[in-house]
mmCIF file of C-alpha atoms and ligand atoms in Angstrom:
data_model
loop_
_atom_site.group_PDB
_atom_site.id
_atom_site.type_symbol
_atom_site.label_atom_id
_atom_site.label_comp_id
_atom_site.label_asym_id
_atom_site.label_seq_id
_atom_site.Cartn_x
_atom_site.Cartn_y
_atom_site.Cartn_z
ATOM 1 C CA UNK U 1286 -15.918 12.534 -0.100
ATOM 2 C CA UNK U 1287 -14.049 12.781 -3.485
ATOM 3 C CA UNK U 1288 -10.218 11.719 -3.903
ATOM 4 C CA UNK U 1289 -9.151 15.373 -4.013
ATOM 5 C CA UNK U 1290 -10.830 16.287 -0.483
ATOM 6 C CA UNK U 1291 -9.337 12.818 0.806
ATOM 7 C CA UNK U 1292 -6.259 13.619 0.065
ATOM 8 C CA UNK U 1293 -5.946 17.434 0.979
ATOM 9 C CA UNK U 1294 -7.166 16.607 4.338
ATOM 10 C CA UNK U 1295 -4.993 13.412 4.874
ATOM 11 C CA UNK U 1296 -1.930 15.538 4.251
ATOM 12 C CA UNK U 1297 -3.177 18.194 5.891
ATOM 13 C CA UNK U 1298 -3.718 16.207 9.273
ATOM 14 C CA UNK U 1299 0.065 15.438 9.115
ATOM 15 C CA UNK U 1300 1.590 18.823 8.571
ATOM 16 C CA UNK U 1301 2.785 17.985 4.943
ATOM 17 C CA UNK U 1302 2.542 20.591 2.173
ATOM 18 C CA UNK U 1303 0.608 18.895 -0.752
ATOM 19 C CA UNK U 1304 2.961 19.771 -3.281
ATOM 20 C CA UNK U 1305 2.111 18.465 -7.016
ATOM 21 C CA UNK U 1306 4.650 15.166 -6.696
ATOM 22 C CA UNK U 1307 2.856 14.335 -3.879
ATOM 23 C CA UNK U 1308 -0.798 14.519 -4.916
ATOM 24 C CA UNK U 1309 -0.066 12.378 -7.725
ATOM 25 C CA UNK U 1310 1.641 10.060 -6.354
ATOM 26 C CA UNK U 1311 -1.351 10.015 -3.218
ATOM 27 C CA UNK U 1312 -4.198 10.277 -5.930
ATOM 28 C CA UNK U 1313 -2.595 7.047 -8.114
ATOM 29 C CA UNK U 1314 -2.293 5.066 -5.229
ATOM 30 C CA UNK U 1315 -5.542 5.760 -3.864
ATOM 31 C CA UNK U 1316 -7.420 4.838 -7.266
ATOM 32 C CA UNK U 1317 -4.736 1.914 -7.384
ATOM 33 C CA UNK U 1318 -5.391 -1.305 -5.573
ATOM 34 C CA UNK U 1319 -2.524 -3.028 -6.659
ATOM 35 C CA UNK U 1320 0.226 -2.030 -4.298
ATOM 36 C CA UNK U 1321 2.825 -0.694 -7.217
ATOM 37 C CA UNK U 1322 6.536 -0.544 -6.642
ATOM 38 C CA UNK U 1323 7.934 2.576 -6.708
ATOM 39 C CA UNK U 1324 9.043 1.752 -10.511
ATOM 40 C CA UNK U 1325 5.788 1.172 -11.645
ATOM 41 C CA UNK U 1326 4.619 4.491 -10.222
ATOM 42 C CA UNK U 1327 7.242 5.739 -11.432
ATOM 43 C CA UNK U 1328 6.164 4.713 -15.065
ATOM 44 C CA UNK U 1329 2.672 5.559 -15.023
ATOM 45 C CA UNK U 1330 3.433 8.671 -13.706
ATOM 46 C CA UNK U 1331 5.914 9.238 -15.981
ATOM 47 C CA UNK U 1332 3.359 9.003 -18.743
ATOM 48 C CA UNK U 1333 1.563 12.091 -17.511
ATOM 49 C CA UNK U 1334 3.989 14.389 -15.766
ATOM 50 C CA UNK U 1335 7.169 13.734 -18.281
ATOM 51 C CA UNK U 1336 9.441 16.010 -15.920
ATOM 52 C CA UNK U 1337 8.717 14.009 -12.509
ATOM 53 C CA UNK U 1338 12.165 12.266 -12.373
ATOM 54 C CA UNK U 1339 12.269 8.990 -10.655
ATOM 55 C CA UNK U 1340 14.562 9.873 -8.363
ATOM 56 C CA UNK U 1341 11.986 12.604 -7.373
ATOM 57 C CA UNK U 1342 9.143 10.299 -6.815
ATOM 58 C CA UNK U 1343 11.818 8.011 -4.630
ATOM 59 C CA UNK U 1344 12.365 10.529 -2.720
ATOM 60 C CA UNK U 1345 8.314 11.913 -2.476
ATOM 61 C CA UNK U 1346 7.146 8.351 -1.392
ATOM 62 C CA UNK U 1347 9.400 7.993 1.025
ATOM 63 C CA UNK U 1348 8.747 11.593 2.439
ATOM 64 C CA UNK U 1349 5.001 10.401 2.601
ATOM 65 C CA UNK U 1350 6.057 7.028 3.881
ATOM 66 C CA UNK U 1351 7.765 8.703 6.822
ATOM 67 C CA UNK U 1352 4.774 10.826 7.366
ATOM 68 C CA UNK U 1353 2.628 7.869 7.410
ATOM 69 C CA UNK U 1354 0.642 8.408 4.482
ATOM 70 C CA UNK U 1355 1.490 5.771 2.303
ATOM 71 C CA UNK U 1356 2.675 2.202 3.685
ATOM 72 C CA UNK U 1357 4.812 -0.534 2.154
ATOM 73 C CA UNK U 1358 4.448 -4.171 2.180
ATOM 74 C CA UNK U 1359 7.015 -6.412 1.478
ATOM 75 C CA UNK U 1360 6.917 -9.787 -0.262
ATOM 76 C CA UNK U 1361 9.450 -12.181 -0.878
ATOM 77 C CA UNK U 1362 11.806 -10.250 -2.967
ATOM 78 C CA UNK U 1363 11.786 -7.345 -0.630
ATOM 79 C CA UNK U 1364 10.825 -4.997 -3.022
ATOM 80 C CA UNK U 1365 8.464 -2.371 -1.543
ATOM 81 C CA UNK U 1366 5.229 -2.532 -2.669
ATOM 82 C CA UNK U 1367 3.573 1.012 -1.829
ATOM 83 C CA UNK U 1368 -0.175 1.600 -0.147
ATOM 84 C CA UNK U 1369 -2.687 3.960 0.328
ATOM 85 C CA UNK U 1370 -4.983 2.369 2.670
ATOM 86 C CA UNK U 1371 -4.607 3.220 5.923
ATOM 87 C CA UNK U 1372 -6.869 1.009 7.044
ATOM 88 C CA UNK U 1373 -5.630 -1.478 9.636
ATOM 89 C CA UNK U 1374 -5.523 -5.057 6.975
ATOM 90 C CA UNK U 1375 -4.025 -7.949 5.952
ATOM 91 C CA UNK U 1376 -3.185 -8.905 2.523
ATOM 92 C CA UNK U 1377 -3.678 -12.301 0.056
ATOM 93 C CA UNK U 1378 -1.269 -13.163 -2.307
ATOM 94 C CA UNK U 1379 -1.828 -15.105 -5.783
ATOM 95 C CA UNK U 1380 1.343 -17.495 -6.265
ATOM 96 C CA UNK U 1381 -0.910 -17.886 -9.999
ATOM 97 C CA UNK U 1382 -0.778 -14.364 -11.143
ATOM 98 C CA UNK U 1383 1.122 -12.578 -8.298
ATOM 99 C CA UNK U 1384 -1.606 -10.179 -7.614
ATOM 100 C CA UNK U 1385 -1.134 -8.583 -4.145
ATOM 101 C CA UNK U 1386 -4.648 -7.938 -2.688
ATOM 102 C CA UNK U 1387 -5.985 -6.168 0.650
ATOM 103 C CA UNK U 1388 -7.786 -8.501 2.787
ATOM 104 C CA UNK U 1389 -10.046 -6.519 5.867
ATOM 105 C CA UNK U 1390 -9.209 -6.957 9.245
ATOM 106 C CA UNK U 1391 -12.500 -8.290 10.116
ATOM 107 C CA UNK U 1392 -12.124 -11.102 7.699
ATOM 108 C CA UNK U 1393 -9.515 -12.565 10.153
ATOM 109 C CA UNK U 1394 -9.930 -11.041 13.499
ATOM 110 C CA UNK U 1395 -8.265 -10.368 16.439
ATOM 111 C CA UNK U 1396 -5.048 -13.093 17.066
ATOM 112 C CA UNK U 1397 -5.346 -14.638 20.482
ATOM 113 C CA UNK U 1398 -1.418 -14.142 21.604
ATOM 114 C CA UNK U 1399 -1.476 -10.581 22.363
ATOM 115 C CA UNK U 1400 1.897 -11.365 24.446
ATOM 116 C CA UNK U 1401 4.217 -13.630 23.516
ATOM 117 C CA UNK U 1402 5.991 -16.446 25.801
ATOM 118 C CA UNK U 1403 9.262 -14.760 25.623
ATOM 119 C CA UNK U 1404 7.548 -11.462 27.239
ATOM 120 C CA UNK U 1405 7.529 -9.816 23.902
ATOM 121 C CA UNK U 1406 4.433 -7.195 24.101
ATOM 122 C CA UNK U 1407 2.838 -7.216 20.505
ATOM 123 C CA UNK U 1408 1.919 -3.829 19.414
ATOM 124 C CA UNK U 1409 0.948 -4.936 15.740
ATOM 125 C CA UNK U 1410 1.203 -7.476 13.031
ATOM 126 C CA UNK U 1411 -0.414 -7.707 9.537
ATOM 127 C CA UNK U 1412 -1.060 -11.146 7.924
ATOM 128 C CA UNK U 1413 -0.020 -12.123 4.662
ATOM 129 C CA UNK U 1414 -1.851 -14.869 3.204
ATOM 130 C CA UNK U 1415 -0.678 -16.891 0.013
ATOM 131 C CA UNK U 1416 -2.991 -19.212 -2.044
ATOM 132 C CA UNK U 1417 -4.909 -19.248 -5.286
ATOM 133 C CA UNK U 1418 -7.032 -16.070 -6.270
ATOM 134 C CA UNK U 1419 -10.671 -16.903 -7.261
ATOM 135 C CA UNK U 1420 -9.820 -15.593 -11.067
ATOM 136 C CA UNK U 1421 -6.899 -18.218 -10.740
ATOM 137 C CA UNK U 1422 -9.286 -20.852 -10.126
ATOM 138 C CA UNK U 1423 -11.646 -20.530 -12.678
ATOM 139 C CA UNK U 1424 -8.541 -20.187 -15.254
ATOM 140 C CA UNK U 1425 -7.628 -23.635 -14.082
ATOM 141 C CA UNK U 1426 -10.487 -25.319 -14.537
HETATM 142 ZN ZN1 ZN P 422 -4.325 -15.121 -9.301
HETATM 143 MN MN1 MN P 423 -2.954 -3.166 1.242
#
């Protein structure tokens, strides 16, 4: 299926109308596998739609945020970092180069502690693993 159909029928499952901000905002992220802040998709959108204001794509990513079409990770600096996989996953982080990666769920696998002591029912949880990316490694040798 090509980004275009992905997209039109992702939005269309929630109810959204795909209006221009919002396909190109959807269609960068999907390409994108870097999990961009919402300034840097700001900027590179900027480059091709000079009019889309960033107070316009604030406001589009969080309308496809609340929709669930888009999902942010956080880091340590508690910037959002914005993503178009929907897939349930966890993510690696470089502490080398920073790179924020998607790591599949099958790669870790189901956590045994689907309650917790305190009674707490878990409902979901996404891992975020920090370490040395393979580039990183080579680099250093
Ligand atoms: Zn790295
Ligand atoms: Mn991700």
């Amino acid at each position: 299926m090509n980004i275009r159909t992905q997209i039109e029928e992702r939005v269309r499952a929630v109810g959204l109308k795909l209006t221009p901000q919002r396909y190109a905002i959807l269609d960068f992220l999907v390409r994108s596998r870097e999990h961009p802040t919402a300034d840097k998709i700001s900027l590179a959108l900027n480059r091709r739609f000079p009019r889309a204001s960033r107070a316009t794509i604030y406001n589009t990513l969080n309308a496809l945020r609340d929709a669930g079409l888009v999902h942010e990770v956080y880091l340590d600096d508690a910037v959002a970092r914005f993503d178009a996989n929907l897939d349930r996953h966890h993510h690696f982080v470089c502490r080398v180069c920073d790179k924020l990666e998607d790591v599949p769920f099958e790669e870790v696998g189901e956590l045994p502690a689907r309650k917790l002591e305190r009674g707490h029912r878990v409902e979901n949880y996404e891992i975020v693993m920090r370490g040395v990316c393979a580039a990183c490694q080579r680099r250093e040798k």
